[in-house]
């Protein structure tokens, strides 16, 4: 009897642990969302209050913005012509409730990273320690940031090999973890880069196995997997399989395995909203999900997922990763102009797919 009871207790504890882990996978949660936060101020569209972010969005990524630094931290905002400081970061931090807040953070490009990291593993992380002082000042100014997603780590067209990249980045991450023990740290990687790097590597890049022990999770972004250049991409720029592009989700899953990026730490970042041909003069403020429903004629050439391809992406994230991030939530029909079961149609349809549910058709979202 006692034996049976303690078994029961142990199994309850185990269930609880497993449940907590899946709710809280790697700190960012199975379903997270990118949030621009200035839709009304910058685009003149309806306001999306922080309180209307769905409960299922467990973490908020400050979207479309990255923090740059040269031993002091500043916040440039590409979308803000007046170069005002990041309008809503503090508001989001104040109102986040139980959600976690992550910001993108990093040196502008791999050249700056490699200059900074050059010899961190041989000098005890001197530059990293300096950088952490700048970061600490930033955290003090903006209390409540739970984690960082490091950006700019990929090679570009004319990069030279950075020998010792993995070891030096590892030292940097160790210094960061030691300086901020509660900080959750992920790396931002693009699916397009990974496919290029692992199908046709010109020069060696990061060895994930070296840095994995000091990395909490990986964001694998397919937000820019392809451009919206033709009818081929009408149903989204991140196709599962395709004859017209090598940048597919099917290819990506093989590449992630090749790169030794652990499935349990992969969070796919999906585009929720439409994209237009790069030759068209629409700005990002124009490219909203509600426009697809309200102006179907004008938007007929735009690239956007269907309910079933959103469902499929959720299913993919569950199968080949630990979760997903939808980007950008606030342009994803917050007022439910599309007459769907819920607002935020793309986010909810990916979540449905993740949970093995087929989303019910919407009144005005009829792209097939
Ligand atoms: C953009 O316009 C140029 C010039 O008209 C054309 O050559 C190119 O193919 C267009 N690009 C796309 C993606 O449609
Ligand atoms: C895909 O990659 C192969 C091999 O590198 C190449 O021959 C082919 O042209 C590519 N296809 C497309 C659509 O880019």
mmCIF file of C-alpha atoms and ligand atoms in Angstrom:
data_model
loop_
_atom_site.group_PDB
_atom_site.id
_atom_site.type_symbol
_atom_site.label_atom_id
_atom_site.label_comp_id
_atom_site.label_asym_id
_atom_site.label_seq_id
_atom_site.Cartn_x
_atom_site.Cartn_y
_atom_site.Cartn_z
ATOM 1 C CA UNK A 1 0.000 0.000 0.000
ATOM 2 C CA UNK A 2 2.737 2.425 1.026
ATOM 3 C CA UNK A 3 4.704 1.294 -1.946
ATOM 4 C CA UNK A 4 1.763 1.924 -4.215
ATOM 5 C CA UNK A 5 1.207 5.362 -2.705
ATOM 6 C CA UNK A 6 4.785 6.426 -3.105
ATOM 7 C CA UNK A 7 4.758 5.196 -6.678
ATOM 8 C CA UNK A 8 1.684 7.275 -7.266
ATOM 9 C CA UNK A 9 3.385 10.255 -5.678
ATOM 10 C CA UNK A 10 6.465 9.808 -7.799
ATOM 11 C CA UNK A 11 4.409 9.468 -10.926
ATOM 12 C CA UNK A 12 2.514 12.632 -10.006
ATOM 13 C CA UNK A 13 5.730 14.525 -9.510
ATOM 14 C CA UNK A 14 7.025 13.231 -12.816
ATOM 15 C CA UNK A 15 3.848 14.260 -14.611
ATOM 16 C CA UNK A 16 4.064 17.669 -13.025
ATOM 17 C CA UNK A 17 7.683 18.066 -14.073
ATOM 18 C CA UNK A 18 7.035 16.983 -17.637
ATOM 19 C CA UNK A 19 4.049 19.293 -17.832
ATOM 20 C CA UNK A 20 5.986 22.255 -16.469
ATOM 21 C CA UNK A 21 8.773 21.613 -18.904
ATOM 22 C CA UNK A 22 6.502 21.575 -21.912
ATOM 23 C CA UNK A 23 4.790 24.769 -20.711
ATOM 24 C CA UNK A 24 8.110 26.365 -20.109
ATOM 25 C CA UNK A 25 10.301 24.784 -22.718
ATOM 26 C CA UNK A 26 13.691 26.482 -22.605
ATOM 27 C CA UNK A 27 12.216 29.517 -20.909
ATOM 28 C CA UNK A 28 10.559 30.898 -24.025
ATOM 29 C CA UNK A 29 7.550 28.579 -23.991
ATOM 30 C CA UNK A 30 6.046 26.434 -26.751
ATOM 31 C CA UNK A 31 4.132 29.344 -28.278
ATOM 32 C CA UNK A 32 5.537 32.852 -28.297
ATOM 33 C CA UNK A 33 4.945 35.948 -30.347
ATOM 34 C CA UNK A 34 6.823 38.837 -31.799
ATOM 35 C CA UNK A 35 5.246 42.177 -30.957
ATOM 36 C CA UNK A 36 5.958 45.475 -32.680
ATOM 37 C CA UNK A 37 4.072 47.522 -30.140
ATOM 38 C CA UNK A 38 3.733 50.789 -32.034
ATOM 39 C CA UNK A 39 1.088 49.988 -34.636
ATOM 40 C CA UNK A 40 -1.036 52.957 -33.692
ATOM 41 C CA UNK A 41 1.808 55.452 -33.213
ATOM 42 C CA UNK A 42 3.798 54.560 -36.322
ATOM 43 C CA UNK A 43 1.236 53.145 -38.737
ATOM 44 C CA UNK A 44 -1.890 55.013 -37.686
ATOM 45 C CA UNK A 45 -3.767 51.712 -37.384
ATOM 46 C CA UNK A 46 -5.940 50.577 -34.489
ATOM 47 C CA UNK A 47 -4.102 50.226 -31.218
ATOM 48 C CA UNK A 48 -3.230 46.748 -30.001
ATOM 49 C CA UNK A 49 -3.000 46.990 -26.220
ATOM 50 C CA UNK A 50 -0.556 44.676 -24.522
ATOM 51 C CA UNK A 51 -3.484 43.230 -22.588
ATOM 52 C CA UNK A 52 -4.985 41.866 -25.819
ATOM 53 C CA UNK A 53 -1.993 39.626 -26.524
ATOM 54 C CA UNK A 54 -3.405 36.064 -26.305
ATOM 55 C CA UNK A 55 -2.745 34.051 -23.159
ATOM 56 C CA UNK A 56 -1.185 31.383 -25.400
ATOM 57 C CA UNK A 57 1.578 33.777 -26.322
ATOM 58 C CA UNK A 58 3.776 32.771 -23.404
ATOM 59 C CA UNK A 59 6.671 35.063 -24.262
ATOM 60 C CA UNK A 60 6.822 38.370 -26.061
ATOM 61 C CA UNK A 61 9.695 39.080 -28.411
ATOM 62 C CA UNK A 62 10.228 42.715 -29.066
ATOM 63 C CA UNK A 63 9.922 42.377 -32.785
ATOM 64 C CA UNK A 64 11.560 44.109 -35.735
ATOM 65 C CA UNK A 65 13.994 45.835 -33.424
ATOM 66 C CA UNK A 66 17.440 44.880 -32.336
ATOM 67 C CA UNK A 67 19.749 46.249 -29.762
ATOM 68 C CA UNK A 68 23.176 47.176 -30.917
ATOM 69 C CA UNK A 69 26.235 47.910 -28.919
ATOM 70 C CA UNK A 70 29.778 49.043 -28.707
ATOM 71 C CA UNK A 71 30.302 48.483 -25.020
ATOM 72 C CA UNK A 72 27.394 50.754 -24.417
ATOM 73 C CA UNK A 73 23.924 49.775 -25.397
ATOM 74 C CA UNK A 74 21.760 51.900 -27.621
ATOM 75 C CA UNK A 75 18.517 51.212 -29.366
ATOM 76 C CA UNK A 76 18.325 52.090 -33.030
ATOM 77 C CA UNK A 77 14.936 51.537 -34.576
ATOM 78 C CA UNK A 78 14.912 51.136 -38.335
ATOM 79 C CA UNK A 79 11.188 51.704 -38.514
ATOM 80 C CA UNK A 80 11.216 54.952 -36.621
ATOM 81 C CA UNK A 81 12.293 57.980 -38.658
ATOM 82 C CA UNK A 82 12.474 60.262 -35.621
ATOM 83 C CA UNK A 83 14.831 57.871 -33.940
ATOM 84 C CA UNK A 84 12.729 58.019 -30.822
ATOM 85 C CA UNK A 85 13.753 55.512 -28.199
ATOM 86 C CA UNK A 86 11.998 52.192 -28.335
ATOM 87 C CA UNK A 87 8.555 53.502 -27.522
ATOM 88 C CA UNK A 88 6.966 50.585 -25.849
ATOM 89 C CA UNK A 89 9.665 48.458 -24.286
ATOM 90 C CA UNK A 90 9.102 49.841 -20.813
ATOM 91 C CA UNK A 91 5.338 49.711 -21.180
ATOM 92 C CA UNK A 92 5.530 46.079 -22.266
ATOM 93 C CA UNK A 93 7.876 45.267 -19.400
ATOM 94 C CA UNK A 94 5.541 46.925 -16.933
ATOM 95 C CA UNK A 95 2.441 45.137 -18.179
ATOM 96 C CA UNK A 96 3.848 41.739 -19.117
ATOM 97 C CA UNK A 97 2.229 39.889 -16.189
ATOM 98 C CA UNK A 98 3.298 36.251 -16.253
ATOM 99 C CA UNK A 99 4.664 36.460 -19.788
ATOM 100 C CA UNK A 100 8.374 36.627 -20.395
ATOM 101 C CA UNK A 101 9.968 39.343 -22.468
ATOM 102 C CA UNK A 102 12.887 38.721 -24.829
ATOM 103 C CA UNK A 103 14.788 41.253 -26.832
ATOM 104 C CA UNK A 104 16.972 40.757 -29.859
ATOM 105 C CA UNK A 105 20.475 41.789 -29.111
ATOM 106 C CA UNK A 106 23.748 41.694 -30.923
ATOM 107 C CA UNK A 107 26.531 43.321 -32.846
ATOM 108 C CA UNK A 108 25.464 44.566 -36.246
ATOM 109 C CA UNK A 109 27.151 41.823 -38.247
ATOM 110 C CA UNK A 110 29.646 39.006 -38.118
ATOM 111 C CA UNK A 111 32.568 41.351 -38.800
ATOM 112 C CA UNK A 112 31.786 43.311 -35.633
ATOM 113 C CA UNK A 113 31.198 40.134 -33.690
ATOM 114 C CA UNK A 114 34.526 38.698 -34.762
ATOM 115 C CA UNK A 115 36.392 41.897 -33.920
ATOM 116 C CA UNK A 116 34.879 41.822 -30.454
ATOM 117 C CA UNK A 117 35.218 38.080 -29.918
ATOM 118 C CA UNK A 118 38.621 37.803 -31.584
ATOM 119 C CA UNK A 119 40.508 36.336 -28.681
ATOM 120 C CA UNK A 120 38.029 35.954 -25.846
ATOM 121 C CA UNK A 121 38.892 32.334 -25.190
ATOM 122 C CA UNK A 122 42.594 33.165 -24.776
ATOM 123 C CA UNK A 123 42.295 36.313 -22.673
ATOM 124 C CA UNK A 124 39.633 35.239 -20.170
ATOM 125 C CA UNK A 125 36.786 37.110 -21.807
ATOM 126 C CA UNK A 126 38.031 40.676 -21.301
ATOM 127 C CA UNK A 127 35.847 42.250 -23.981
ATOM 128 C CA UNK A 128 32.871 40.184 -22.895
ATOM 129 C CA UNK A 129 33.226 41.426 -19.320
ATOM 130 C CA UNK A 130 33.300 45.009 -20.603
ATOM 131 C CA UNK A 131 30.237 44.395 -22.678
ATOM 132 C CA UNK A 132 28.366 42.958 -19.697
ATOM 133 C CA UNK A 133 28.865 46.267 -17.872
ATOM 134 C CA UNK A 134 27.051 48.040 -20.702
ATOM 135 C CA UNK A 135 24.376 45.415 -20.675
ATOM 136 C CA UNK A 136 23.952 45.708 -16.918
ATOM 137 C CA UNK A 137 23.339 49.440 -17.255
ATOM 138 C CA UNK A 138 20.729 48.686 -19.906
ATOM 139 C CA UNK A 139 18.989 46.090 -17.714
ATOM 140 C CA UNK A 140 18.966 48.528 -14.808
ATOM 141 C CA UNK A 141 17.318 51.128 -16.997
ATOM 142 C CA UNK A 142 14.750 48.635 -18.319
ATOM 143 C CA UNK A 143 13.999 46.202 -15.521
ATOM 144 C CA UNK A 144 12.081 43.037 -16.347
ATOM 145 C CA UNK A 145 13.877 41.686 -19.420
ATOM 146 C CA UNK A 146 13.915 37.887 -19.124
ATOM 147 C CA UNK A 147 16.115 36.934 -22.002
ATOM 148 C CA UNK A 148 18.135 37.843 -25.039
ATOM 149 C CA UNK A 149 18.168 36.463 -28.543
ATOM 150 C CA UNK A 150 21.581 37.036 -30.029
ATOM 151 C CA UNK A 151 21.591 38.287 -33.601
ATOM 152 C CA UNK A 152 24.146 38.895 -36.344
ATOM 153 C CA UNK A 153 25.990 35.601 -35.885
ATOM 154 C CA UNK A 154 25.780 34.464 -39.485
ATOM 155 C CA UNK A 155 28.310 34.938 -42.226
ATOM 156 C CA UNK A 156 27.356 37.218 -45.068
ATOM 157 C CA UNK A 157 28.322 37.147 -48.744
ATOM 158 C CA UNK A 158 31.881 38.369 -48.309
ATOM 159 C CA UNK A 159 32.788 37.053 -44.865
ATOM 160 C CA UNK A 160 36.157 35.498 -44.179
ATOM 161 C CA UNK A 161 36.458 32.497 -41.963
ATOM 162 C CA UNK A 162 36.642 33.360 -38.267
ATOM 163 C CA UNK A 163 38.946 30.698 -36.836
ATOM 164 C CA UNK A 164 38.058 29.788 -33.258
ATOM 165 C CA UNK A 165 34.584 31.269 -33.644
ATOM 166 C CA UNK A 166 32.916 28.522 -31.590
ATOM 167 C CA UNK A 167 35.363 28.632 -28.658
ATOM 168 C CA UNK A 168 35.330 32.426 -28.512
ATOM 169 C CA UNK A 169 31.561 32.620 -28.631
ATOM 170 C CA UNK A 170 31.422 29.976 -25.936
ATOM 171 C CA UNK A 171 33.565 32.145 -23.648
ATOM 172 C CA UNK A 172 31.292 35.102 -24.343
ATOM 173 C CA UNK A 173 28.203 33.051 -23.463
ATOM 174 C CA UNK A 174 29.871 31.764 -20.297
ATOM 175 C CA UNK A 175 30.671 35.298 -19.204
ATOM 176 C CA UNK A 176 27.093 36.353 -19.955
ATOM 177 C CA UNK A 177 25.641 33.441 -17.959
ATOM 178 C CA UNK A 178 27.943 34.137 -15.045
ATOM 179 C CA UNK A 179 27.112 37.852 -15.065
ATOM 180 C CA UNK A 180 23.341 37.281 -15.334
ATOM 181 C CA UNK A 181 22.540 33.834 -13.955
ATOM 182 C CA UNK A 182 18.774 34.164 -14.541
ATOM 183 C CA UNK A 183 19.030 35.481 -18.075
ATOM 184 C CA UNK A 184 17.673 33.108 -20.729
ATOM 185 C CA UNK A 185 19.876 33.212 -23.818
ATOM 186 C CA UNK A 186 18.976 32.053 -27.303
ATOM 187 C CA UNK A 187 20.652 32.395 -30.701
ATOM 188 C CA UNK A 188 18.883 33.802 -33.731
ATOM 189 C CA UNK A 189 19.540 31.747 -36.860
ATOM 190 C CA UNK A 190 17.912 32.048 -40.233
ATOM 191 C CA UNK A 191 16.706 29.005 -42.085
ATOM 192 C CA UNK A 192 17.946 30.439 -45.340
ATOM 193 C CA UNK A 193 21.496 30.848 -44.040
ATOM 194 C CA UNK A 194 21.508 27.376 -42.495
ATOM 195 C CA UNK A 195 20.389 25.785 -45.754
ATOM 196 C CA UNK A 196 23.135 27.616 -47.661
ATOM 197 C CA UNK A 197 25.795 26.878 -45.070
ATOM 198 C CA UNK A 198 25.015 23.203 -44.826
ATOM 199 C CA UNK A 199 24.377 22.416 -48.485
ATOM 200 C CA UNK A 200 27.251 24.352 -49.934
ATOM 201 C CA UNK A 201 29.626 25.587 -47.202
ATOM 202 C CA UNK A 202 32.224 28.037 -48.443
ATOM 203 C CA UNK A 203 33.952 28.380 -45.079
ATOM 204 C CA UNK A 204 33.449 26.639 -41.728
ATOM 205 C CA UNK A 205 30.982 28.322 -39.344
ATOM 206 C CA UNK A 206 29.929 27.688 -35.744
ATOM 207 C CA UNK A 207 30.179 24.217 -34.281
ATOM 208 C CA UNK A 208 26.886 24.066 -32.402
ATOM 209 C CA UNK A 209 28.105 21.184 -30.234
ATOM 210 C CA UNK A 210 30.742 23.526 -28.731
ATOM 211 C CA UNK A 211 28.319 26.247 -27.643
ATOM 212 C CA UNK A 212 25.222 24.174 -26.953
ATOM 213 C CA UNK A 213 25.864 23.692 -23.223
ATOM 214 C CA UNK A 214 25.682 27.473 -22.708
ATOM 215 C CA UNK A 215 22.751 28.112 -25.064
ATOM 216 C CA UNK A 216 19.174 27.790 -23.801
ATOM 217 C CA UNK A 217 17.418 27.715 -27.160
ATOM 218 C CA UNK A 218 17.698 28.461 -30.873
ATOM 219 C CA UNK A 219 15.319 30.610 -32.878
ATOM 220 C CA UNK A 220 15.249 29.213 -36.402
ATOM 221 C CA UNK A 221 13.586 31.919 -38.449
ATOM 222 C CA UNK A 222 11.817 31.211 -41.714
ATOM 223 C CA UNK A 223 10.336 34.705 -41.843
ATOM 224 C CA UNK A 224 12.598 35.499 -44.817
ATOM 225 C CA UNK A 225 12.973 32.002 -46.228
ATOM 226 C CA UNK A 226 12.071 33.250 -49.719
ATOM 227 C CA UNK A 227 11.020 36.519 -51.312
ATOM 228 C CA UNK A 228 7.495 36.975 -52.571
ATOM 229 C CA UNK A 229 8.674 37.057 -56.171
ATOM 230 C CA UNK A 230 6.113 35.013 -58.054
ATOM 231 C CA UNK A 231 2.792 33.213 -57.993
ATOM 232 C CA UNK A 232 4.697 30.178 -56.752
ATOM 233 C CA UNK A 233 4.831 31.742 -53.299
ATOM 234 C CA UNK A 234 1.229 32.925 -53.247
ATOM 235 C CA UNK A 235 0.473 30.552 -50.372
ATOM 236 C CA UNK A 236 3.379 31.665 -48.237
ATOM 237 C CA UNK A 237 7.096 32.174 -48.611
ATOM 238 C CA UNK A 238 8.048 29.144 -46.490
ATOM 239 C CA UNK A 239 6.714 26.141 -48.433
ATOM 240 C CA UNK A 240 7.005 22.644 -47.038
ATOM 241 C CA UNK A 241 8.306 21.249 -50.329
ATOM 242 C CA UNK A 242 8.712 22.915 -53.728
ATOM 243 C CA UNK A 243 10.234 22.464 -57.152
ATOM 244 C CA UNK A 244 10.721 26.223 -57.582
ATOM 245 C CA UNK A 245 13.040 26.859 -54.633
ATOM 246 C CA UNK A 246 15.637 25.034 -52.574
ATOM 247 C CA UNK A 247 14.594 26.958 -49.461
ATOM 248 C CA UNK A 248 11.900 24.688 -48.074
ATOM 249 C CA UNK A 249 10.925 23.503 -44.616
ATOM 250 C CA UNK A 250 11.491 19.948 -45.703
ATOM 251 C CA UNK A 251 15.096 20.734 -46.607
ATOM 252 C CA UNK A 252 15.529 22.745 -43.406
ATOM 253 C CA UNK A 253 14.637 19.844 -41.125
ATOM 254 C CA UNK A 254 17.487 17.793 -42.629
ATOM 255 C CA UNK A 255 19.894 20.701 -42.304
ATOM 256 C CA UNK A 256 19.029 21.225 -38.621
ATOM 257 C CA UNK A 257 19.942 17.623 -37.991
ATOM 258 C CA UNK A 258 23.180 18.005 -39.927
ATOM 259 C CA UNK A 259 24.003 21.127 -37.897
ATOM 260 C CA UNK A 260 23.459 19.190 -34.623
ATOM 261 C CA UNK A 261 20.938 21.729 -33.364
ATOM 262 C CA UNK A 262 18.972 19.808 -30.736
ATOM 263 C CA UNK A 263 15.277 19.459 -31.533
ATOM 264 C CA UNK A 264 14.352 20.120 -27.880
ATOM 265 C CA UNK A 265 15.788 23.633 -28.168
ATOM 266 C CA UNK A 266 14.478 24.667 -31.585
ATOM 267 C CA UNK A 267 11.786 27.343 -31.767
ATOM 268 C CA UNK A 268 10.713 28.071 -35.324
ATOM 269 C CA UNK A 269 9.879 31.671 -36.098
ATOM 270 C CA UNK A 270 7.118 31.918 -38.693
ATOM 271 C CA UNK A 271 5.811 34.854 -40.653
ATOM 272 C CA UNK A 272 2.180 35.454 -39.721
ATOM 273 C CA UNK A 273 1.427 38.250 -42.144
ATOM 274 C CA UNK A 274 1.406 38.838 -45.893
ATOM 275 C CA UNK A 275 4.340 39.923 -47.972
ATOM 276 C CA UNK A 276 4.248 41.672 -51.344
ATOM 277 C CA UNK A 277 6.563 41.578 -54.336
ATOM 278 C CA UNK A 278 9.747 43.469 -53.404
ATOM 279 C CA UNK A 279 9.184 45.732 -56.436
ATOM 280 C CA UNK A 280 5.866 46.965 -55.024
ATOM 281 C CA UNK A 281 5.975 50.103 -52.965
ATOM 282 C CA UNK A 282 3.997 48.917 -49.946
ATOM 283 C CA UNK A 283 5.546 49.613 -46.569
ATOM 284 C CA UNK A 284 5.402 47.238 -43.643
ATOM 285 C CA UNK A 285 2.510 49.202 -42.144
ATOM 286 C CA UNK A 286 0.432 48.221 -45.215
ATOM 287 C CA UNK A 287 1.116 44.508 -45.037
ATOM 288 C CA UNK A 288 -1.495 43.470 -42.533
ATOM 289 C CA UNK A 289 -3.574 40.332 -42.381
ATOM 290 C CA UNK A 290 -6.810 42.283 -42.160
ATOM 291 C CA UNK A 291 -6.095 43.821 -45.579
ATOM 292 C CA UNK A 292 -6.159 40.344 -47.124
ATOM 293 C CA UNK A 293 -9.750 39.964 -45.920
ATOM 294 C CA UNK A 294 -10.955 43.538 -46.421
ATOM 295 C CA UNK A 295 -9.308 44.181 -49.814
ATOM 296 C CA UNK A 296 -9.046 40.776 -51.504
ATOM 297 C CA UNK A 297 -8.702 42.235 -55.027
ATOM 298 C CA UNK A 298 -5.827 44.550 -54.218
ATOM 299 C CA UNK A 299 -3.963 41.908 -52.280
ATOM 300 C CA UNK A 300 -4.505 38.960 -54.596
ATOM 301 C CA UNK A 301 -0.839 38.783 -55.633
ATOM 302 C CA UNK A 302 0.490 38.979 -52.079
ATOM 303 C CA UNK A 303 2.095 35.952 -50.483
ATOM 304 C CA UNK A 304 0.396 34.676 -47.352
ATOM 305 C CA UNK A 305 -0.230 31.303 -45.782
ATOM 306 C CA UNK A 306 -3.597 29.588 -45.865
ATOM 307 C CA UNK A 307 -5.261 28.144 -42.781
ATOM 308 C CA UNK A 308 -4.094 24.694 -43.774
ATOM 309 C CA UNK A 309 -0.504 25.780 -44.414
ATOM 310 C CA UNK A 310 -0.497 27.531 -41.014
ATOM 311 C CA UNK A 311 -1.790 24.303 -39.446
ATOM 312 C CA UNK A 312 0.921 22.398 -41.282
ATOM 313 C CA UNK A 313 3.597 24.732 -39.924
ATOM 314 C CA UNK A 314 2.402 24.199 -36.353
ATOM 315 C CA UNK A 315 2.531 20.495 -36.883
ATOM 316 C CA UNK A 316 6.062 20.836 -38.294
ATOM 317 C CA UNK A 317 7.195 22.896 -35.270
ATOM 318 C CA UNK A 318 5.921 20.176 -32.970
ATOM 319 C CA UNK A 319 7.572 17.420 -34.973
ATOM 320 C CA UNK A 320 10.977 19.030 -35.544
ATOM 321 C CA UNK A 321 11.223 21.491 -32.686
ATOM 322 C CA UNK A 322 10.101 22.493 -29.207
ATOM 323 C CA UNK A 323 7.868 25.384 -30.138
ATOM 324 C CA UNK A 324 7.221 28.353 -32.366
ATOM 325 C CA UNK A 325 7.212 32.136 -32.436
ATOM 326 C CA UNK A 326 4.719 34.056 -34.566
ATOM 327 C CA UNK A 327 5.965 37.314 -36.050
ATOM 328 C CA UNK A 328 4.476 40.004 -35.866
ATOM 329 C CA UNK A 329 1.359 39.444 -33.817
ATOM 330 C CA UNK A 330 0.018 42.983 -33.899
ATOM 331 C CA UNK A 331 -0.352 43.002 -37.712
ATOM 332 C CA UNK A 332 -2.177 39.674 -37.659
ATOM 333 C CA UNK A 333 -5.780 40.918 -37.664
ATOM 334 C CA UNK A 334 -6.103 41.892 -33.996
ATOM 335 C CA UNK A 335 -9.694 43.131 -34.513
ATOM 336 C CA UNK A 336 -10.830 39.947 -36.277
ATOM 337 C CA UNK A 337 -11.871 41.656 -39.510
ATOM 338 C CA UNK A 338 -11.502 38.221 -41.119
ATOM 339 C CA UNK A 339 -14.375 36.811 -39.030
ATOM 340 C CA UNK A 340 -12.416 33.859 -37.771
ATOM 341 C CA UNK A 341 -13.094 31.918 -34.608
ATOM 342 C CA UNK A 342 -10.559 34.188 -32.867
ATOM 343 C CA UNK A 343 -8.478 37.230 -33.788
ATOM 344 C CA UNK A 344 -4.754 36.754 -34.562
ATOM 345 C CA UNK A 345 -5.637 34.188 -37.208
ATOM 346 C CA UNK A 346 -2.135 33.051 -38.186
ATOM 347 C CA UNK A 347 -0.865 32.727 -34.635
ATOM 348 C CA UNK A 348 -3.906 30.714 -33.575
ATOM 349 C CA UNK A 349 -3.850 28.515 -36.683
ATOM 350 C CA UNK A 350 -0.171 27.637 -36.096
ATOM 351 C CA UNK A 351 -1.011 26.888 -32.467
ATOM 352 C CA UNK A 352 -3.896 24.656 -33.611
ATOM 353 C CA UNK A 353 -1.506 22.793 -35.889
ATOM 354 C CA UNK A 354 0.987 22.448 -33.066
ATOM 355 C CA UNK A 355 -1.772 20.850 -30.967
ATOM 356 C CA UNK A 356 -2.983 18.616 -33.790
ATOM 357 C CA UNK A 357 -6.216 20.568 -34.325
ATOM 358 C CA UNK A 358 -7.596 21.640 -37.717
ATOM 359 C CA UNK A 359 -8.643 25.300 -37.712
ATOM 360 C CA UNK A 360 -12.260 26.024 -38.662
ATOM 361 C CA UNK A 361 -12.717 28.075 -41.863
ATOM 362 C CA UNK A 362 -13.089 31.845 -41.454
ATOM 363 C CA UNK A 363 -15.806 34.044 -42.929
ATOM 364 C CA UNK A 364 -13.516 36.317 -44.946
ATOM 365 C CA UNK A 365 -10.197 34.536 -45.147
ATOM 366 C CA UNK A 366 -10.615 32.550 -48.325
ATOM 367 C CA UNK A 367 -7.273 32.130 -50.000
ATOM 368 C CA UNK A 368 -6.981 28.825 -51.737
HETATM 369 C C1 LIG B 1 11.456 43.955 -60.359
HETATM 370 O O1 LIG B 1 11.502 44.821 -61.463
HETATM 371 C C2 LIG B 1 12.588 44.593 -62.362
HETATM 372 C C3 LIG B 1 12.579 45.687 -63.423
HETATM 373 O O2 LIG B 1 11.288 45.851 -63.956
HETATM 374 C C4 LIG B 1 12.463 43.194 -62.950
HETATM 375 O O3 LIG B 1 13.533 42.923 -63.822
HETATM 376 C C5 LIG B 1 12.466 42.182 -61.810
HETATM 377 O O4 LIG B 1 12.271 40.875 -62.317
HETATM 378 C C6 LIG B 1 11.374 42.517 -60.819
HETATM 379 N N1 LIG B 1 11.503 41.642 -59.668
HETATM 380 C C7 LIG B 1 10.523 40.880 -59.220
HETATM 381 C C8 LIG B 1 10.841 40.059 -58.033
HETATM 382 O O5 LIG B 1 9.443 40.834 -59.715
HETATM 383 C C1 LIG B 2 18.694 23.869 -56.104
HETATM 384 O O1 LIG B 2 20.019 23.441 -55.881
HETATM 385 C C2 LIG B 2 20.571 22.723 -56.959
HETATM 386 C C3 LIG B 2 21.938 22.187 -56.510
HETATM 387 O O2 LIG B 2 22.711 23.201 -55.947
HETATM 388 C C4 LIG B 2 20.658 23.625 -58.177
HETATM 389 O O3 LIG B 2 21.188 22.918 -59.269
HETATM 390 C C5 LIG B 2 19.261 24.112 -58.524
HETATM 391 O O4 LIG B 2 19.306 25.049 -59.584
HETATM 392 C C6 LIG B 2 18.590 24.765 -57.320
HETATM 393 N N1 LIG B 2 17.184 25.030 -57.623
HETATM 394 C C7 LIG B 2 16.633 26.213 -57.498
HETATM 395 C C8 LIG B 2 15.182 26.297 -57.851
HETATM 396 O O5 LIG B 2 17.221 27.210 -57.096
#
